[in-house]
PDB file of C-alpha atoms in Angstrom:
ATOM      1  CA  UNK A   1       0.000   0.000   0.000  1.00 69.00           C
ATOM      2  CA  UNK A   2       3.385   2.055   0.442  1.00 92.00           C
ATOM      3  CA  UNK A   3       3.248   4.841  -2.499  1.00 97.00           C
ATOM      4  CA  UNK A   4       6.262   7.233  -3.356  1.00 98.00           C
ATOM      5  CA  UNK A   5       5.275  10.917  -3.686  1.00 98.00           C
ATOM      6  CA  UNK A   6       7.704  13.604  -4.846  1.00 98.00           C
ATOM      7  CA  UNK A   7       7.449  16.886  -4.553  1.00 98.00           C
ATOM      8  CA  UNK A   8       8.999  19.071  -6.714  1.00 98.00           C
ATOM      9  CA  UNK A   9      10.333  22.431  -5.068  1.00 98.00           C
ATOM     10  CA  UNK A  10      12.327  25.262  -7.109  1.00 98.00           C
ATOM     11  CA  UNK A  11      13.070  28.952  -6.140  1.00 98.00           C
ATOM     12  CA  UNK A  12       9.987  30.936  -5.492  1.00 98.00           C
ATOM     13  CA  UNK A  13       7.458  28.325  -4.958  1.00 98.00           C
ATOM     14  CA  UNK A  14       4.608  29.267  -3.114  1.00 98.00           C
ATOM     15  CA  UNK A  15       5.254  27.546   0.212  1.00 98.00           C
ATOM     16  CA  UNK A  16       1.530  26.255   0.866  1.00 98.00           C
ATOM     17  CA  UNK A  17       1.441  24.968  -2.471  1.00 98.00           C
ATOM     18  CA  UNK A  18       3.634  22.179  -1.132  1.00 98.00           C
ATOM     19  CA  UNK A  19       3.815  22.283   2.669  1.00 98.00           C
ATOM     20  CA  UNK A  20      -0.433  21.346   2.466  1.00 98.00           C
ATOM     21  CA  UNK A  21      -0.139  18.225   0.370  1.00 98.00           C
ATOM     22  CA  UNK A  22       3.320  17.255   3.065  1.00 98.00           C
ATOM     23  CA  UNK A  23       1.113  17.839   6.227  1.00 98.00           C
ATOM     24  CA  UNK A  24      -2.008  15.241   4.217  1.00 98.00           C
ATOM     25  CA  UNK A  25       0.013  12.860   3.409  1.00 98.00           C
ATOM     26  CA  UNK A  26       2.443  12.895   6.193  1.00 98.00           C
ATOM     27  CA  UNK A  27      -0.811  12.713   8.606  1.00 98.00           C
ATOM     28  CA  UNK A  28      -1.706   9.725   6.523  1.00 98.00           C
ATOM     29  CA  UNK A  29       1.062   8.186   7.459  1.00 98.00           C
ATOM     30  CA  UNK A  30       0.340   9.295  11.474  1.00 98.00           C
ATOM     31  CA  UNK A  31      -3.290   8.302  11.643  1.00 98.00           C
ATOM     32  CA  UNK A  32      -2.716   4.669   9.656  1.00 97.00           C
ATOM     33  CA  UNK A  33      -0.161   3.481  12.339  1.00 96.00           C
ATOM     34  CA  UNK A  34      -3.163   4.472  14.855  1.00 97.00           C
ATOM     35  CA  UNK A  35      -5.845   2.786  13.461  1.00 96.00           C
ATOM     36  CA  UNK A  36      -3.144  -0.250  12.811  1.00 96.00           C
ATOM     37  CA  UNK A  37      -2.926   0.209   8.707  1.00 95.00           C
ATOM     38  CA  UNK A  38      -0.477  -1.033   6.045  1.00 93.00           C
ATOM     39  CA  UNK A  39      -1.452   2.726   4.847  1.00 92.00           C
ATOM     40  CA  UNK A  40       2.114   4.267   3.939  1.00 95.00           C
ATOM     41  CA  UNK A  41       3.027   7.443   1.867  1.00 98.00           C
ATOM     42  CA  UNK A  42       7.252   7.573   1.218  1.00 98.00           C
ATOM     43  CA  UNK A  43       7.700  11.235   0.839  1.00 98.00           C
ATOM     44  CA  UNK A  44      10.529  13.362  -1.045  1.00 98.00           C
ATOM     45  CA  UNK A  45      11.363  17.114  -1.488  1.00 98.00           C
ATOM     46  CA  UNK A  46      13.025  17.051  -4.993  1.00 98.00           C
ATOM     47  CA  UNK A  47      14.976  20.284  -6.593  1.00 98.00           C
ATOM     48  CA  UNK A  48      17.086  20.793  -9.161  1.00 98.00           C
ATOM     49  CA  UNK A  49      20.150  20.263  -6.926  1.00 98.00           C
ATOM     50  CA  UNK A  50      20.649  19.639  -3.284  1.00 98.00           C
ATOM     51  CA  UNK A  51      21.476  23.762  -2.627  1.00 98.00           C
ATOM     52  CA  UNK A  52      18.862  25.060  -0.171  1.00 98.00           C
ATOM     53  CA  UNK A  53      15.288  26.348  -2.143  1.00 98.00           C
ATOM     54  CA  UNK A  54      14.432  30.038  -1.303  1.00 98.00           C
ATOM     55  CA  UNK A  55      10.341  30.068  -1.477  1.00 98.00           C
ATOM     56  CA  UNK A  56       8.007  32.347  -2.227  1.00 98.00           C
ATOM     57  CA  UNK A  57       7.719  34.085   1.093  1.00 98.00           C
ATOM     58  CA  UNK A  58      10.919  33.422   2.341  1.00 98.00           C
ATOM     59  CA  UNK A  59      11.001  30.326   3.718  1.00 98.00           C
ATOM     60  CA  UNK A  60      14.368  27.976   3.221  1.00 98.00           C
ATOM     61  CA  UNK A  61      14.021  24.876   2.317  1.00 98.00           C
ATOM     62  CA  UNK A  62      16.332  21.782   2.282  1.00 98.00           C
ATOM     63  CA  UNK A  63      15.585  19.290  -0.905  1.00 98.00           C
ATOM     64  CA  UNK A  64      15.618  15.345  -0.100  1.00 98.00           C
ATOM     65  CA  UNK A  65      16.891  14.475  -3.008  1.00 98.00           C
ATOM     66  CA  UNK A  66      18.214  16.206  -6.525  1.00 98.00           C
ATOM     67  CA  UNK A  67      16.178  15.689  -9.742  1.00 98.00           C
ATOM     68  CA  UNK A  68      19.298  13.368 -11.290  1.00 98.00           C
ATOM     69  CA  UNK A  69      18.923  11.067  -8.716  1.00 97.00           C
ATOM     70  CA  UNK A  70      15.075  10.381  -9.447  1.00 98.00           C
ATOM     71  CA  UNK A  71      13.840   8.127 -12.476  1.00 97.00           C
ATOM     72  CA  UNK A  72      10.419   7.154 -10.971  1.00 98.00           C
ATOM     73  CA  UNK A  73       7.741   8.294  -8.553  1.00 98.00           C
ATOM     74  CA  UNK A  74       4.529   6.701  -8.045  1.00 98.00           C
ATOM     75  CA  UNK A  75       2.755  10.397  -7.760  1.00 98.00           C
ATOM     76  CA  UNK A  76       4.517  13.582  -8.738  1.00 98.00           C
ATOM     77  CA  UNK A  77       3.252  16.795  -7.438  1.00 98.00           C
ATOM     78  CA  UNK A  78       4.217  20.220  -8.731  1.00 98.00           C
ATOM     79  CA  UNK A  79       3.495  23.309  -6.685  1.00 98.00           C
ATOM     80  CA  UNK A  80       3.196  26.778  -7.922  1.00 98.00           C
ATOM     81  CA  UNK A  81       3.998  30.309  -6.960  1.00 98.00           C
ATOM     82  CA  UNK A  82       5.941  32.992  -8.974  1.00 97.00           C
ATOM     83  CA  UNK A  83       8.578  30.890 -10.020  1.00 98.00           C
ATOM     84  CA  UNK A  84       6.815  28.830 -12.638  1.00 98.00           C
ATOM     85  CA  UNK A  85       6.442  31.965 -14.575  1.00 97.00           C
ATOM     86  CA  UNK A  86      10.602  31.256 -14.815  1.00 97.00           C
ATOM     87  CA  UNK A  87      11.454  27.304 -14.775  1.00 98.00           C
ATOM     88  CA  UNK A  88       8.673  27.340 -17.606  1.00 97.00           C
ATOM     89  CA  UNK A  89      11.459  28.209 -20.013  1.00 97.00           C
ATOM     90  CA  UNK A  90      13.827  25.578 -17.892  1.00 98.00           C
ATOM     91  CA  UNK A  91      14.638  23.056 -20.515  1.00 98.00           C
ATOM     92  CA  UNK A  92      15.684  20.716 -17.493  1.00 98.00           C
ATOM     93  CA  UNK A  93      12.669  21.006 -15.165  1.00 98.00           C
ATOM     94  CA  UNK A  94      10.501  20.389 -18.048  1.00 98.00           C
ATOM     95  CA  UNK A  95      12.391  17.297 -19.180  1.00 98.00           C
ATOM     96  CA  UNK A  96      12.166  15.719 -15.672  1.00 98.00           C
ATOM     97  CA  UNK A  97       8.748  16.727 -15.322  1.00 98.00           C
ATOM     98  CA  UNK A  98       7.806  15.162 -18.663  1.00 98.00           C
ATOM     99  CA  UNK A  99       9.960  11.843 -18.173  1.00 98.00           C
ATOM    100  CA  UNK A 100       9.040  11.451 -14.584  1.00 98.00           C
ATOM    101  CA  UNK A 101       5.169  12.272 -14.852  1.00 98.00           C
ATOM    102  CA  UNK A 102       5.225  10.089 -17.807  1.00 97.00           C
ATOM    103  CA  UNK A 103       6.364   7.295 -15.571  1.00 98.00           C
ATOM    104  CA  UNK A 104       3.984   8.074 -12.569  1.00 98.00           C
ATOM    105  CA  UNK A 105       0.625   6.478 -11.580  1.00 98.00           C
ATOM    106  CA  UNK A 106      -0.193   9.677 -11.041  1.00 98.00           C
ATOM    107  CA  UNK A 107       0.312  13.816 -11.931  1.00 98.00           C
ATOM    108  CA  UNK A 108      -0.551  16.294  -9.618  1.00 98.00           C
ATOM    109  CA  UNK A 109      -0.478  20.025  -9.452  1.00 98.00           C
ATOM    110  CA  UNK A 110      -1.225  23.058  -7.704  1.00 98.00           C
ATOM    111  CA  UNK A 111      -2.136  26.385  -8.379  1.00 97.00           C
ATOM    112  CA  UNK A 112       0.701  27.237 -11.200  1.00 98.00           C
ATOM    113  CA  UNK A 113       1.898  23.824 -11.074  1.00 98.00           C
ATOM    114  CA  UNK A 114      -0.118  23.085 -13.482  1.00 98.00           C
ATOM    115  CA  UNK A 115       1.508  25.597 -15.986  1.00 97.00           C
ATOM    116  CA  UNK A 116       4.807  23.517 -15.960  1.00 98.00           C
ATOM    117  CA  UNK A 117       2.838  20.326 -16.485  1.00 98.00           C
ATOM    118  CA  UNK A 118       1.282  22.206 -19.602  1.00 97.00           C
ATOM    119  CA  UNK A 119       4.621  23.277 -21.005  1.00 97.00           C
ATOM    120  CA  UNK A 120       6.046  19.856 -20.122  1.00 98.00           C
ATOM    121  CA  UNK A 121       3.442  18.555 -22.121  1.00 97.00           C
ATOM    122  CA  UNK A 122       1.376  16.738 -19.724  1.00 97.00           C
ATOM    123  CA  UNK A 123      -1.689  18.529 -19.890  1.00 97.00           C
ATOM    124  CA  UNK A 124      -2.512  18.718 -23.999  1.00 93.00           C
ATOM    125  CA  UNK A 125      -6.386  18.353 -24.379  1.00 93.00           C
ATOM    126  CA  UNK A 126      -6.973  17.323 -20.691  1.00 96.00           C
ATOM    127  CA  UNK A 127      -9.001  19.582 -18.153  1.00 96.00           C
ATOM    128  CA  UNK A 128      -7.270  21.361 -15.515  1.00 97.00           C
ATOM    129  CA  UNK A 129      -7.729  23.912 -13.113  1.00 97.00           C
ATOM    130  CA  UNK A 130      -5.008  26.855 -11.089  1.00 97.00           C
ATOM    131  CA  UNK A 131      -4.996  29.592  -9.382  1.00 97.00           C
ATOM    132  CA  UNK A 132      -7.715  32.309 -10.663  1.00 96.00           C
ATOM    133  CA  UNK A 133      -5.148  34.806 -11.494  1.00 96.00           C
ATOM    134  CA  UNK A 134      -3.584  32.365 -14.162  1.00 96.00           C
ATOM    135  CA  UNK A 135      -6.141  31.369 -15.982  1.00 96.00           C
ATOM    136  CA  UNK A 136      -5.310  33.707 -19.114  1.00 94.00           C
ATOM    137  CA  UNK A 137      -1.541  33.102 -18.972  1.00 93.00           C
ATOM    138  CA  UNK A 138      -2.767  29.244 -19.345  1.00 95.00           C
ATOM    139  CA  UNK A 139      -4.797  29.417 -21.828  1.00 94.00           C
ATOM    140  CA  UNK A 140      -2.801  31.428 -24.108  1.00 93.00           C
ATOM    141  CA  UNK A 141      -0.348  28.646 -24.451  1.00 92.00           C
ATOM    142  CA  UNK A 142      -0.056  26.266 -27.791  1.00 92.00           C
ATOM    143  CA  UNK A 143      -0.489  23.423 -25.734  1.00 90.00           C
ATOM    144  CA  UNK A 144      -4.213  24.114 -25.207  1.00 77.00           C
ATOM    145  CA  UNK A 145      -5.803  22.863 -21.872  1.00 90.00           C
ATOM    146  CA  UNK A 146      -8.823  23.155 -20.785  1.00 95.00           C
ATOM    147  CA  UNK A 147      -8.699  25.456 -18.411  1.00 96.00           C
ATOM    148  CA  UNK A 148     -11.678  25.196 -15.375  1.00 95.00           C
ATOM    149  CA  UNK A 149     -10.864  27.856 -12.586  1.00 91.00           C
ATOM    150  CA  UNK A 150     -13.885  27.362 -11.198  1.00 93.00           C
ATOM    151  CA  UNK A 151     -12.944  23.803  -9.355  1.00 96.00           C
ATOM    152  CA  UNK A 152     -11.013  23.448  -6.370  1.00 96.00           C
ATOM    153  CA  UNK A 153      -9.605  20.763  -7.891  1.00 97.00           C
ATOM    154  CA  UNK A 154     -10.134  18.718 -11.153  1.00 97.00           C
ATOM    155  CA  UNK A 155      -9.572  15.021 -12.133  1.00 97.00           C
ATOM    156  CA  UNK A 156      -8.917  13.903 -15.614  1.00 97.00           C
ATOM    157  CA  UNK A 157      -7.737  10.324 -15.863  1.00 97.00           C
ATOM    158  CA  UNK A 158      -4.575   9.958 -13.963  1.00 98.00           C
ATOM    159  CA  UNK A 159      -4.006  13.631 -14.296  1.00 98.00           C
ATOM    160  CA  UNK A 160      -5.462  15.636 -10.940  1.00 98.00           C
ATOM    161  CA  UNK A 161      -4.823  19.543 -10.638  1.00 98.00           C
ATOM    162  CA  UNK A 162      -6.118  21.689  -8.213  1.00 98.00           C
ATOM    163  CA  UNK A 163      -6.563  25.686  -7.757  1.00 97.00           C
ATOM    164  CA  UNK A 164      -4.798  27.971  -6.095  1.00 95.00           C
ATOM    165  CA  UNK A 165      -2.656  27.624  -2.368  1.00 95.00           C
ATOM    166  CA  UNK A 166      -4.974  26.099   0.186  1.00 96.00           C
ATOM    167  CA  UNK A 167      -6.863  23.574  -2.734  1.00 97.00           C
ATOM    168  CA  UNK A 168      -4.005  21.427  -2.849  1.00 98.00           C
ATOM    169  CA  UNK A 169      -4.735  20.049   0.687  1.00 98.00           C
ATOM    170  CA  UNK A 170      -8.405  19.849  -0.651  1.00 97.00           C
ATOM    171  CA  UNK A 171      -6.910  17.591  -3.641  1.00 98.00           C
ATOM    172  CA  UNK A 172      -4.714  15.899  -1.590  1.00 98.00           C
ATOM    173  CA  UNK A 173      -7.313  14.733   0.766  1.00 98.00           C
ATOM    174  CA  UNK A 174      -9.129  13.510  -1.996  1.00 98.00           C
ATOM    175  CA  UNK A 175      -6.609  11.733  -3.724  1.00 98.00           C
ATOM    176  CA  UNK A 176      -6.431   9.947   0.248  1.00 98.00           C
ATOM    177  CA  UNK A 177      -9.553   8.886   0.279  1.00 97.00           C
ATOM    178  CA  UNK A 178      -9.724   7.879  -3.355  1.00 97.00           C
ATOM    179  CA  UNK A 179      -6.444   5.594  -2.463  1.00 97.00           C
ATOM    180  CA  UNK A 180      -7.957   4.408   0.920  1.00 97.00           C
ATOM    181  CA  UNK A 181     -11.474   5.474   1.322  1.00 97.00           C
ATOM    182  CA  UNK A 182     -13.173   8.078   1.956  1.00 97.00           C
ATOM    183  CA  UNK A 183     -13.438   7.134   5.946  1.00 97.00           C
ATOM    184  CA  UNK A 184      -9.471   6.802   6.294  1.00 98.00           C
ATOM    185  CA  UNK A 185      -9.506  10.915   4.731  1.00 98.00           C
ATOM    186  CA  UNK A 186     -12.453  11.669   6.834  1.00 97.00           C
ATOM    187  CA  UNK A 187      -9.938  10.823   9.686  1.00 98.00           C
ATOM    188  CA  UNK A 188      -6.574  12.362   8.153  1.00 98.00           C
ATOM    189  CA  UNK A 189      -8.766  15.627   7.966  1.00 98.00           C
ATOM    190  CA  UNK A 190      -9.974  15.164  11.698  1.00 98.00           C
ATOM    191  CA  UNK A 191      -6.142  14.979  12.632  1.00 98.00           C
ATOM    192  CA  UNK A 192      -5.253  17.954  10.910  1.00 97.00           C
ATOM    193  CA  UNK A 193      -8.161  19.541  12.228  1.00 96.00           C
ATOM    194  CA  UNK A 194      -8.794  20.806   9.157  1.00 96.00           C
ATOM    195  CA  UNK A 195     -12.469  22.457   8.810  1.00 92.00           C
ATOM    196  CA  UNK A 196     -12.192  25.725   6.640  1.00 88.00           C
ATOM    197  CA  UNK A 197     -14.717  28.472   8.182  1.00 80.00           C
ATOM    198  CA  UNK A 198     -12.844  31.892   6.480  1.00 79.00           C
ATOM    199  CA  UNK A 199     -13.974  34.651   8.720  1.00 78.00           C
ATOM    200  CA  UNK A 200     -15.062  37.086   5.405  1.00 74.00           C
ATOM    201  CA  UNK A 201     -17.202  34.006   3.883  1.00 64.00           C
ATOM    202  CA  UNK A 202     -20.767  35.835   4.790  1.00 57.00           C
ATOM    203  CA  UNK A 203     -19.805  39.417   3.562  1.00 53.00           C
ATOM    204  CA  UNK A 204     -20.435  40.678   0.529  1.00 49.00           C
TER     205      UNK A 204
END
């Protein structure tokens, strides 16, 4: 049941964007030794080298492991933040992202994630969605998704992408339960104590 998930960090990711997924998956791991599960998620921080990753926000972050040293995952997930709009002309970020999401059970994104998986080529006539703010900057590209802003997050076979920052624990929740059931995420969720009520959601 053990599934390898890499994470692929780069200068100026947006720091949610990949700490939300860690903290579902990770808590996955937590609540199946609980509840006495063979429920396990092997989890990686990959960069383009093993130098520290300066995020979005400021946050430093140490990489697991460096792209070169990774042929396979079983799930790839690609954060956004500003610094897709540069490693989208990265010749070697989209390579690995093409060879090693062609390889994957499954490819994930979120928020401007999903524009490298579209200029790696992974996205060609498949529905996706990002962050609202991107939409234009997506669909302006020859490789011609179909963009869908308006879904937290959006399945389309193997290929799951989700909206902006705080969706990708939304997606990654789901992906839980769609791996383990939907009672196993109901519980990962209860861990994290994760039950959205944003303060400004009645005003107008």
């Amino acid at each position: 049941m053990s599934k390898s998930v890499g994470i692929l960090i780069f200068d100026d990711v947006e720091e949610l964007d990949f700490v939300g997924p860690w903290e579902v998956f990770t808590m996955a791991n937590v609540v199946a030794e609980r509840m006495h599960l063979s429920v396990a998620f092997e989890m990686s921080l990959i960069a383009p080298s093993m130098e520290p990753v300066r995020c979005a926000k400021g946050m430093r972050v140490l990489p697991d492991k460096a792209m070169a040293e990774v042929a396979r995952q079983d799930v790839i997930l690609v954060p956004g933040g500003m610094g897709t709009r540069r490693e989208v002309n990265n010749p070697e970020i989209l390579e690995w992202i093409s060879i090693v999401g062609g390889r994957a059970d499954w490819i994930t994104s979120v928020c401007t994630g999903s524009l490298l998986l579209t200029a790696a080529g992974l996205t060609r006539g498949r529905k996706i969605s990002t962050h609202h703010g991107a939409v234009d900057l997506l669909r302006n590209r020859p490789e011609a998704p179909d963009v869908r802003p308006e879904y937290r997050y959006i399945r389309d076979g193997n290929l799951v992408t989700s909206a902006g920052v705080s969706a990708g624990i939304d997606m990654s929740l789901w992906l839980v339960g769609e791996w383990h059931g939907a009672d196993f995420a109901r519980a990962v969720q209860k861990a994290m104590q994760y039950d959205p009520m944003p303060p400004y959601g009645a005003l107008t």
